[in-house]
PDB file of N, CA and C in Angstrom:
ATOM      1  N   UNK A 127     -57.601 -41.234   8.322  1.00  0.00           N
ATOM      2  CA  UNK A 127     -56.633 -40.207   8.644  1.00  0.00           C
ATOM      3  C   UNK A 127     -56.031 -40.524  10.014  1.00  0.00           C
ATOM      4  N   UNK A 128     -55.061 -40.774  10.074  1.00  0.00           N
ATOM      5  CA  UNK A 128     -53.916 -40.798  11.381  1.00  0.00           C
ATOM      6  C   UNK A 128     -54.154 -40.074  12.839  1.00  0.00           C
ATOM      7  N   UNK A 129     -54.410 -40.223  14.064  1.00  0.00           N
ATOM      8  CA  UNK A 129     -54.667 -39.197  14.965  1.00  0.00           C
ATOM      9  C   UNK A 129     -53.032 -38.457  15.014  1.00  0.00           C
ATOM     10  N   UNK A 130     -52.697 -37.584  15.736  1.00  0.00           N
ATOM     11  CA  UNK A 130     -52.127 -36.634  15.877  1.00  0.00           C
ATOM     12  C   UNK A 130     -51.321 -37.438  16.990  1.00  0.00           C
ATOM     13  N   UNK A 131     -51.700 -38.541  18.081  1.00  0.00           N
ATOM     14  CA  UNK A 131     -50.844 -39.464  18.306  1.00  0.00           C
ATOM     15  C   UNK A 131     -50.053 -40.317  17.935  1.00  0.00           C
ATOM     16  N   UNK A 132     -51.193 -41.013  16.927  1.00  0.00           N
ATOM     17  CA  UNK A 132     -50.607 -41.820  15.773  1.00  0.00           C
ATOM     18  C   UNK A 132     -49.034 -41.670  14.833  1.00  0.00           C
ATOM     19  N   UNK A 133     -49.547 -40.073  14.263  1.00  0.00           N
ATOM     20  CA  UNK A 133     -48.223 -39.575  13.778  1.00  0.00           C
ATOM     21  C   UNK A 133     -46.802 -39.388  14.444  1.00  0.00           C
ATOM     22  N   UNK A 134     -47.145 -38.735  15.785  1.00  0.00           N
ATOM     23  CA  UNK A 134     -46.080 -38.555  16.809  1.00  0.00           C
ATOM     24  C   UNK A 134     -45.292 -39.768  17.264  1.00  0.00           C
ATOM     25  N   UNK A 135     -46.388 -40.948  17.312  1.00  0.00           N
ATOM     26  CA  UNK A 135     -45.192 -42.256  17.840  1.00  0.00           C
ATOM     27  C   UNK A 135     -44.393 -42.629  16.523  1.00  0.00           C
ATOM     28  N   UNK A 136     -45.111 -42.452  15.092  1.00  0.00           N
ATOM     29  CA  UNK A 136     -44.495 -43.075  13.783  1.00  0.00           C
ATOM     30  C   UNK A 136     -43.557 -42.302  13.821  1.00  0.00           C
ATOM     31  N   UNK A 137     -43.271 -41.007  14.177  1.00  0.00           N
ATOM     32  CA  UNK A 137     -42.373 -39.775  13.310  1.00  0.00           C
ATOM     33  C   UNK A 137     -40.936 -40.100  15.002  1.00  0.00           C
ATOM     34  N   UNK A 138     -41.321 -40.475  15.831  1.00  0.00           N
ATOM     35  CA  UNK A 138     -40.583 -41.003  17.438  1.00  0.00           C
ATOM     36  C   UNK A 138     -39.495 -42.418  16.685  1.00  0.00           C
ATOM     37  N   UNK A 139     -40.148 -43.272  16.232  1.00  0.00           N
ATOM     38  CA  UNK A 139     -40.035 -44.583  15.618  1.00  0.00           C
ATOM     39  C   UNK A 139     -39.101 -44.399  14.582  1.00  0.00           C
ATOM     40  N   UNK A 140     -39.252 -43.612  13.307  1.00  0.00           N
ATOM     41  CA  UNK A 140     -38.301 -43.530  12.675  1.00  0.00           C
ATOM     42  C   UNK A 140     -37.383 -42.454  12.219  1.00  0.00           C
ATOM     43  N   UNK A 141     -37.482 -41.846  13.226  1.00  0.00           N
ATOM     44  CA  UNK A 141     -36.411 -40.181  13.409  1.00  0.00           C
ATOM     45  C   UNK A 141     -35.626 -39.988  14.543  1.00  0.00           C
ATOM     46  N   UNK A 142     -34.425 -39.643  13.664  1.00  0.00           N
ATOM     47  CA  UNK A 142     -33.692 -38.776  14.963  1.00  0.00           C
ATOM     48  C   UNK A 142     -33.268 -38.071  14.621  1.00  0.00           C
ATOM     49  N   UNK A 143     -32.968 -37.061  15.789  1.00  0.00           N
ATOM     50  CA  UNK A 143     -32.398 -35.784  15.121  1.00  0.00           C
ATOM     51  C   UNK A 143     -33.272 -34.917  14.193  1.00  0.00           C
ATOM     52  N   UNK A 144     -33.913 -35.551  13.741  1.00  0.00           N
ATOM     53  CA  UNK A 144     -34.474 -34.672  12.148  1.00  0.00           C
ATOM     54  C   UNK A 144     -34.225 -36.152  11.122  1.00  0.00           C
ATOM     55  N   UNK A 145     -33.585 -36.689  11.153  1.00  0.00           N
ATOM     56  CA  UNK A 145     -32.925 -37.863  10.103  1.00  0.00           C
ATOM     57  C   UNK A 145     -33.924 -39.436  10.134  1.00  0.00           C
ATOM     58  N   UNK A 146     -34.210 -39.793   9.373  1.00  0.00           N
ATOM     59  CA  UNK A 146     -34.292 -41.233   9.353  1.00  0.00           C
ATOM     60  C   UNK A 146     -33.034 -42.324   9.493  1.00  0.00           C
ATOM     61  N   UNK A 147     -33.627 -42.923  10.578  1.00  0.00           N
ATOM     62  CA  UNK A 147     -32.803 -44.191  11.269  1.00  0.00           C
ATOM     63  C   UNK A 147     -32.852 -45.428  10.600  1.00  0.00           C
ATOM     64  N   UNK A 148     -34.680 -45.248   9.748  1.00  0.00           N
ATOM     65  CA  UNK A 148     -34.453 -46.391   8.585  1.00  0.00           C
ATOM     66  C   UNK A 148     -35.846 -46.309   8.250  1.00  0.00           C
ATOM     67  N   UNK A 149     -36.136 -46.740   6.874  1.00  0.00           N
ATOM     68  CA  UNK A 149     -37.485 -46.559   5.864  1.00  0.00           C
ATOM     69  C   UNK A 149     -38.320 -46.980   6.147  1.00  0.00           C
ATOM     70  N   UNK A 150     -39.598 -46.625   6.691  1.00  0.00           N
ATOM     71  CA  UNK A 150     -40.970 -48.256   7.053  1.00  0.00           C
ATOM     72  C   UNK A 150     -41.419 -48.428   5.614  1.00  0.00           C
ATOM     73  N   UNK A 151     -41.530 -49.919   5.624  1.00  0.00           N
ATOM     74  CA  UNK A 151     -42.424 -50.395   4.536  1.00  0.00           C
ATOM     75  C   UNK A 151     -43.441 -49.308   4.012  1.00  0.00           C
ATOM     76  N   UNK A 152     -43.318 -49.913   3.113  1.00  0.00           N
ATOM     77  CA  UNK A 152     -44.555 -49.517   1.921  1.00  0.00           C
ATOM     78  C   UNK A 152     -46.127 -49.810   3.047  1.00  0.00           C
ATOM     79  N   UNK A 153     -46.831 -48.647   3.052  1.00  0.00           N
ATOM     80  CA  UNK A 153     -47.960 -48.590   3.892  1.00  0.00           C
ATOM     81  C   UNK A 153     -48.225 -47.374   4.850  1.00  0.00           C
ATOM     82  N   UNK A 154     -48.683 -47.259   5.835  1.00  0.00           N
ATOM     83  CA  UNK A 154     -49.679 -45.793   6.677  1.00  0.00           C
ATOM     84  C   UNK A 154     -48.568 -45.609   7.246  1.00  0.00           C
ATOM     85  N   UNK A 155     -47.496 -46.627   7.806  1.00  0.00           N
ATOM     86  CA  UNK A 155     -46.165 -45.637   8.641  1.00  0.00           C
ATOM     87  C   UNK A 155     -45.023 -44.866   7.563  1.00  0.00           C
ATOM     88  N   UNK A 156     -44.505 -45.357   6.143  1.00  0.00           N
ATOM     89  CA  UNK A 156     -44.477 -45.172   5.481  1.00  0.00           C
ATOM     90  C   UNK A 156     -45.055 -43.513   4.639  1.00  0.00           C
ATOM     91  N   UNK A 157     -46.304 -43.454   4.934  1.00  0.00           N
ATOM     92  CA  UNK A 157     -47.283 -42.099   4.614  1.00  0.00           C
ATOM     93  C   UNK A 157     -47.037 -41.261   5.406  1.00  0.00           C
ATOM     94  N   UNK A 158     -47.146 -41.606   6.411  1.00  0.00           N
ATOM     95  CA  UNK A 158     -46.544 -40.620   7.514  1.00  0.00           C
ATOM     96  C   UNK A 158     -45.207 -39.772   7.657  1.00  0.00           C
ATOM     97  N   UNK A 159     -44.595 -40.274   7.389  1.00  0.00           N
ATOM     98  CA  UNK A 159     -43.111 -39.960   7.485  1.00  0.00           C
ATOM     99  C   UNK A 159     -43.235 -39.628   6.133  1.00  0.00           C
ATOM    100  N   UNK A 160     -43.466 -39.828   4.674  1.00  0.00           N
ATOM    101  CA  UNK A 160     -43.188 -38.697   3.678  1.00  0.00           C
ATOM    102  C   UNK A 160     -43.643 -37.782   3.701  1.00  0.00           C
ATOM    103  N   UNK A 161     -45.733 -37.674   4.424  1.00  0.00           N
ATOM    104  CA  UNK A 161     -45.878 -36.465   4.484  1.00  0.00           C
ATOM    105  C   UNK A 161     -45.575 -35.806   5.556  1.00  0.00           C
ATOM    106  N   UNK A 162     -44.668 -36.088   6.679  1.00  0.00           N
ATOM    107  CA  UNK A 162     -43.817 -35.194   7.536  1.00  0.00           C
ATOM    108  C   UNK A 162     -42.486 -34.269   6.597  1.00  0.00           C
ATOM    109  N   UNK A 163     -42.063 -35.653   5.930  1.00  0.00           N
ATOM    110  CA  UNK A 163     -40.977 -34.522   5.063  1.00  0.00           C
ATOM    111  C   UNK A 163     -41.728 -33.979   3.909  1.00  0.00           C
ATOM    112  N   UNK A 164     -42.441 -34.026   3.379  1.00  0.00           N
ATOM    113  CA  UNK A 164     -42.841 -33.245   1.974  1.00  0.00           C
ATOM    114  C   UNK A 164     -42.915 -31.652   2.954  1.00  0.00           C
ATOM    115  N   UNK A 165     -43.195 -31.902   3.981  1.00  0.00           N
ATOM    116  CA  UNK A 165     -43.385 -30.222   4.938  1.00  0.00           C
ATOM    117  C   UNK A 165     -42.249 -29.186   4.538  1.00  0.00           C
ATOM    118  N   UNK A 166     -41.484 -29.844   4.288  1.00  0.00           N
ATOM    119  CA  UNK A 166     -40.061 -28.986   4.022  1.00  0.00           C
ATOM    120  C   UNK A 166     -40.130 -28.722   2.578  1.00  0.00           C
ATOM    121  N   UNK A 167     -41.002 -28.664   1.865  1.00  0.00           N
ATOM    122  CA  UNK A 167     -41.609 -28.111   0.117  1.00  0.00           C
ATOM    123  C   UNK A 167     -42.787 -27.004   0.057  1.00  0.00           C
ATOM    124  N   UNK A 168     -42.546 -26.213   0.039  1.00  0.00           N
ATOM    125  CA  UNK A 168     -43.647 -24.999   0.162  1.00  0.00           C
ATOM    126  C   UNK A 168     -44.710 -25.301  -1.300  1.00  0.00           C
ATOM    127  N   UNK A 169     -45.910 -25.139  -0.806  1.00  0.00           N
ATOM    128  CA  UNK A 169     -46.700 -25.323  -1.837  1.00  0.00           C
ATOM    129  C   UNK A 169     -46.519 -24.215  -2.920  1.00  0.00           C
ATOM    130  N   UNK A 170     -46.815 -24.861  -4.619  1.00  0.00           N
ATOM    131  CA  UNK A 170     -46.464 -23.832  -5.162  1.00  0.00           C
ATOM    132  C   UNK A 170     -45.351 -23.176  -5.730  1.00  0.00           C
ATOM    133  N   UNK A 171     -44.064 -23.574  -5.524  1.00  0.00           N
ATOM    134  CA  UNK A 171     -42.803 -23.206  -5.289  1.00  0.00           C
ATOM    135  C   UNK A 171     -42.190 -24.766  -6.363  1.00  0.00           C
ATOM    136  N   UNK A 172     -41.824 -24.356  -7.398  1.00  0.00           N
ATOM    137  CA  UNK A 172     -41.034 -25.309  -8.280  1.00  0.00           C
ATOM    138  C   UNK A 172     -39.364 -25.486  -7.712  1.00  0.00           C
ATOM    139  N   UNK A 173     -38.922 -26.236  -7.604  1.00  0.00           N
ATOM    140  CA  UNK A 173     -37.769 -27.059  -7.405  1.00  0.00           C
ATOM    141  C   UNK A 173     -37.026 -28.217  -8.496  1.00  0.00           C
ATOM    142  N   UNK A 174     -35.649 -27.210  -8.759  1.00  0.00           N
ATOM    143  CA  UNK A 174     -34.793 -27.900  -9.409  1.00  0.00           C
ATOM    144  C   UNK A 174     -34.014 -29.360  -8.302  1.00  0.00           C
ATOM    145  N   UNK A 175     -33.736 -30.762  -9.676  1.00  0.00           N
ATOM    146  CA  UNK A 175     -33.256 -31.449  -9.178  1.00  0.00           C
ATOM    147  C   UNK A 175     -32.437 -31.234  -7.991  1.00  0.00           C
ATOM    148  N   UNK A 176     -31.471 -30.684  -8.208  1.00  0.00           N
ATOM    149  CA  UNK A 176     -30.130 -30.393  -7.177  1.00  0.00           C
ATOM    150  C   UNK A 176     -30.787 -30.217  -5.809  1.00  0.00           C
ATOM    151  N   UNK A 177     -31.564 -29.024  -5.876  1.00  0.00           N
ATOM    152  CA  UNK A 177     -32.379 -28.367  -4.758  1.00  0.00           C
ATOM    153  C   UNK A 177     -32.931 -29.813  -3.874  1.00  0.00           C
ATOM    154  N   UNK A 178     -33.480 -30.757  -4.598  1.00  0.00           N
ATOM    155  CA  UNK A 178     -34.227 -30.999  -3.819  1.00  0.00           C
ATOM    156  C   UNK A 178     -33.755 -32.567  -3.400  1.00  0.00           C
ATOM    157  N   UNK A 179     -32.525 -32.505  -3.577  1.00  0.00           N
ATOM    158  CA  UNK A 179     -31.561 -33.306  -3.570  1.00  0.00           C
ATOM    159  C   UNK A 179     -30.800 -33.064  -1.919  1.00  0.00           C
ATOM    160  N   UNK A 180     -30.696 -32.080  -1.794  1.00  0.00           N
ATOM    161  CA  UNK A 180     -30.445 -31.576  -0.760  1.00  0.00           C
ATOM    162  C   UNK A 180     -30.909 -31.108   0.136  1.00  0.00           C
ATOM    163  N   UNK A 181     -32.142 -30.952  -0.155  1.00  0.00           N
ATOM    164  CA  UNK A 181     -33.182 -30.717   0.977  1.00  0.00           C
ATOM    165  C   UNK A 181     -33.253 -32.523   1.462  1.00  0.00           C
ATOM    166  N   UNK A 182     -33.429 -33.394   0.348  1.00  0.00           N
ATOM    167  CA  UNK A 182     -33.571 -34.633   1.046  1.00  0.00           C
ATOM    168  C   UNK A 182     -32.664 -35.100   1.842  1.00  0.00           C
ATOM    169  N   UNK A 183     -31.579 -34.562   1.092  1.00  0.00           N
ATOM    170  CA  UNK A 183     -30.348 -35.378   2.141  1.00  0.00           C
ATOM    171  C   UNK A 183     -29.958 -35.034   3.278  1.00  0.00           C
ATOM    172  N   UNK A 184     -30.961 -34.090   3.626  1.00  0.00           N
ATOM    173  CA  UNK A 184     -31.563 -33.777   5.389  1.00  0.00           C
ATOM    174  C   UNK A 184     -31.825 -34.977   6.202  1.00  0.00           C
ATOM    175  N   UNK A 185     -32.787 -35.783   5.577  1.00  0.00           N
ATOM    176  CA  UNK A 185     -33.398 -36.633   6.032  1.00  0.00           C
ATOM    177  C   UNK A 185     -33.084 -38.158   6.170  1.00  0.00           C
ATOM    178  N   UNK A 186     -32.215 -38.242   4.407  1.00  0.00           N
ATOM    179  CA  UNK A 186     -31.957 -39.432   4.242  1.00  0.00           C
ATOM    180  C   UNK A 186     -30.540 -39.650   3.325  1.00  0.00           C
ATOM    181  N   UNK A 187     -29.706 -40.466   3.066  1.00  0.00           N
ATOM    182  CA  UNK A 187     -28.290 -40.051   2.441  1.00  0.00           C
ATOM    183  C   UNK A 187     -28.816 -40.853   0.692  1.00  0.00           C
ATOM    184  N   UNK A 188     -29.982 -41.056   0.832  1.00  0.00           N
ATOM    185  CA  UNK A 188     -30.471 -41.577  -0.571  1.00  0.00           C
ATOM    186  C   UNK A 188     -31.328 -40.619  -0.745  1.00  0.00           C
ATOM    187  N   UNK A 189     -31.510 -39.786  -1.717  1.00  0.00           N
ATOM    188  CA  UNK A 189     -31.953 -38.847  -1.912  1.00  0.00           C
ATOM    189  C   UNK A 189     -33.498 -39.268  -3.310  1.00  0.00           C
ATOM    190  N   UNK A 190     -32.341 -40.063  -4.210  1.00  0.00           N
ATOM    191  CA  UNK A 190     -33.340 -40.546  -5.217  1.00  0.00           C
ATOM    192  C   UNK A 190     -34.122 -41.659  -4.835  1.00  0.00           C
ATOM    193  N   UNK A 191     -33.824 -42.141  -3.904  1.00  0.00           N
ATOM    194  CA  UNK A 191     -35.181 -43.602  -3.183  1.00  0.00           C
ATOM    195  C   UNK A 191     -36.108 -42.307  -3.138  1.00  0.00           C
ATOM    196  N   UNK A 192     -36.027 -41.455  -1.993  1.00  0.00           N
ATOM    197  CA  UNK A 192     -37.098 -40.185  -1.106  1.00  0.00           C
ATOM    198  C   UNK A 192     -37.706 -39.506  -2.136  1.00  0.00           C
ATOM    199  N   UNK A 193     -36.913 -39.129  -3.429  1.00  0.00           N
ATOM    200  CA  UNK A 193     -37.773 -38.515  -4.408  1.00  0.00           C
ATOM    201  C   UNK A 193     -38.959 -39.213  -4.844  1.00  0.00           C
ATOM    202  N   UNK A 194     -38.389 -40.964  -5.208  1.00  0.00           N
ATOM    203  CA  UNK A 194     -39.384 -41.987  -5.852  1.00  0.00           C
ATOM    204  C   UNK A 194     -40.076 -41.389  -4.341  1.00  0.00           C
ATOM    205  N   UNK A 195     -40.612 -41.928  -3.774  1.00  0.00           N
ATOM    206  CA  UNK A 195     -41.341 -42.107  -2.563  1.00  0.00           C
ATOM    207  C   UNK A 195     -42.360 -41.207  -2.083  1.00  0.00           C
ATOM    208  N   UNK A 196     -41.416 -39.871  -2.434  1.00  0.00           N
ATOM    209  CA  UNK A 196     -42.642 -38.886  -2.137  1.00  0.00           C
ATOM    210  C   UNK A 196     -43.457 -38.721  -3.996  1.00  0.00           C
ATOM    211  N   UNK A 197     -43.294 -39.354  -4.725  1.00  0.00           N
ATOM    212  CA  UNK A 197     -44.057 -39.265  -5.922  1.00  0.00           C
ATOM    213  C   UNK A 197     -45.347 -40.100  -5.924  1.00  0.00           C
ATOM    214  N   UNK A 198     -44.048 -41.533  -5.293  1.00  0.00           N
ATOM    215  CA  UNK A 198     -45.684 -42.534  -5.197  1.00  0.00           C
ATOM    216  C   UNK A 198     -46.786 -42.181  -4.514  1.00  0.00           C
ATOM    217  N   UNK A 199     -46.054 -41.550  -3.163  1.00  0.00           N
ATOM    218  CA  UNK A 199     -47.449 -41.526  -2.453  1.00  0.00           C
ATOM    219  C   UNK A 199     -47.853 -39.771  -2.139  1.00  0.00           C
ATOM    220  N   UNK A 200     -48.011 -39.757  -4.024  1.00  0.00           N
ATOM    221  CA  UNK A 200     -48.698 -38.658  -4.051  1.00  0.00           C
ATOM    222  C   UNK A 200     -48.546 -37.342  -3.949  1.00  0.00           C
ATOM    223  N   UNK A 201     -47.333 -37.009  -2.829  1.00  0.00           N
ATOM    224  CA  UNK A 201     -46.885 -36.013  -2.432  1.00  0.00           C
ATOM    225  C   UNK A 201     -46.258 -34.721  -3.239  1.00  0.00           C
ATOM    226  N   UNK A 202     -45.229 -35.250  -4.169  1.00  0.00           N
ATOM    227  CA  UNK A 202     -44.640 -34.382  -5.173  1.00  0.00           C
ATOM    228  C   UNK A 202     -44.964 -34.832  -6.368  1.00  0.00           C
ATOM    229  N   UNK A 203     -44.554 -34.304  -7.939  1.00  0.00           N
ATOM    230  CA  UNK A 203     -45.282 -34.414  -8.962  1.00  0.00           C
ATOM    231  C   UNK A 203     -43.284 -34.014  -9.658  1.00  0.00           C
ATOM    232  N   UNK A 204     -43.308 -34.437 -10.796  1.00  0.00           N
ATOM    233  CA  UNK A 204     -41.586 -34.234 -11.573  1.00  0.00           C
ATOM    234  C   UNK A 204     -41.993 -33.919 -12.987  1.00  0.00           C
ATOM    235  N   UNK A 205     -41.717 -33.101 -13.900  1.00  0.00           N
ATOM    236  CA  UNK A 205     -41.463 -32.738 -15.337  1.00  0.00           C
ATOM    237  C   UNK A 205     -40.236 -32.481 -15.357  1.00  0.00           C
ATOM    238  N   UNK A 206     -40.312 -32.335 -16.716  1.00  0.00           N
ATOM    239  CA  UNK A 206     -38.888 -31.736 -16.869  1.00  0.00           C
ATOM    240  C   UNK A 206     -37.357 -31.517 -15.987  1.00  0.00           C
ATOM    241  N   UNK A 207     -37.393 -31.891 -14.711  1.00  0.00           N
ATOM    242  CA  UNK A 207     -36.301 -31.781 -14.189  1.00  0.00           C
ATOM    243  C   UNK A 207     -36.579 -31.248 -13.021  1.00  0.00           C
ATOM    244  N   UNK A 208     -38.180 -30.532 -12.795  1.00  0.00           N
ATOM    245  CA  UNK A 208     -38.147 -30.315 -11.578  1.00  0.00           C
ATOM    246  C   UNK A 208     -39.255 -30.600 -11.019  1.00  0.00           C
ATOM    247  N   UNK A 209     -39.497 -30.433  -9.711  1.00  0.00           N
ATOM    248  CA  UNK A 209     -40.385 -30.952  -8.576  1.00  0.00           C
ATOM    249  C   UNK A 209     -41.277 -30.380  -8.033  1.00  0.00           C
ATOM    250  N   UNK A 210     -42.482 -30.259  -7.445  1.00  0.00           N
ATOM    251  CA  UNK A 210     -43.463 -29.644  -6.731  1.00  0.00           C
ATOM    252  C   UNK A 210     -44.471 -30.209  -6.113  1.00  0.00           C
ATOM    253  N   UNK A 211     -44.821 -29.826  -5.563  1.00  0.00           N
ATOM    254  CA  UNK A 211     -45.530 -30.120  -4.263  1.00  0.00           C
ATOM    255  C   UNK A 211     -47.035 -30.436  -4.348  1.00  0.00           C
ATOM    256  N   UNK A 212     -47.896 -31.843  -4.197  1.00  0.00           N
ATOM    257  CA  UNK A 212     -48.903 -31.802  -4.818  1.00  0.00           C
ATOM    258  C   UNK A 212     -50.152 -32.164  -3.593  1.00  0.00           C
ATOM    259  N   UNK A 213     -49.141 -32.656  -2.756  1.00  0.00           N
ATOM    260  CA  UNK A 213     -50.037 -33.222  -1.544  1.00  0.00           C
ATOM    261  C   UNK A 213     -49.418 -33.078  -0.242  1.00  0.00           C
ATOM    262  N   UNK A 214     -49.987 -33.474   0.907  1.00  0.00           N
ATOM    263  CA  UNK A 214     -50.018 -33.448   2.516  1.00  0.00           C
ATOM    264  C   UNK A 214     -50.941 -32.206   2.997  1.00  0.00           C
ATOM    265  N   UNK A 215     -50.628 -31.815   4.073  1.00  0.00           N
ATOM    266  CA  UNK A 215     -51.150 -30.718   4.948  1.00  0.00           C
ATOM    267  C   UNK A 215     -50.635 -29.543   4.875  1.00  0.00           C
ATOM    268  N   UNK A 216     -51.522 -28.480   4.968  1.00  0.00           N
ATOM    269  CA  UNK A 216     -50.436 -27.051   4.598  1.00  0.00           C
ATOM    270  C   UNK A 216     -51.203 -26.512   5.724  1.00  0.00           C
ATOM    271  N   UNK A 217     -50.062 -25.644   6.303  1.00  0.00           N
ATOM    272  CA  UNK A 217     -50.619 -24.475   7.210  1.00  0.00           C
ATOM    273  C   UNK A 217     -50.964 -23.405   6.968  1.00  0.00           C
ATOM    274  N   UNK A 218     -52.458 -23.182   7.468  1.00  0.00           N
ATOM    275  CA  UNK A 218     -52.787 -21.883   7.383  1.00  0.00           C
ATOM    276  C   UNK A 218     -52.838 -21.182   7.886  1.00  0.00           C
TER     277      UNK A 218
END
């Protein structure tokens, strides 16, 4: 698990603004930064395509790379057309 430094220089590295400046490889910097954005998916809470199309394109102007991405690594889950939230950190 990542220290709380760890995350802060990865999320410094490839953000601005709120936006990605550009994708890290496949791997732990990579993990980091999807489960920073999966944060913006409330656990529980189903999401149509469109929706979450636009929540991505917060972050990134490719929306369907970020969908693949947060699937692989675990984060969101897709049926039928829509999306939810399966992994990262939730606040309690």
């Amino acid at each position: 698990m990542p220290t709380a430094q760890e995350i802060g220089k990865v999320l410094r590295s490839y953000l601005r603004g709120g936006r990605l400046t550009s994708m890290p490889r496949p791997g732990r910097k990579r993990q980091i930064v999807m489960e920073h954005i999966v944060q913006r998916f409330e656990p529980g809470e189903r999401y149509d395509e469109p929706d979450v199309n636009l929540m991505l394109r917060e972050f990134w102007d490719d929306p369907a790379a970020l969908r693949r991405y947060l699937i692989e690594a675990g984060l969101l889950e897709r049926a039928d057309g829509r999306y939810w939230r399966i992994g990262g950190q939730v606040e309690v």
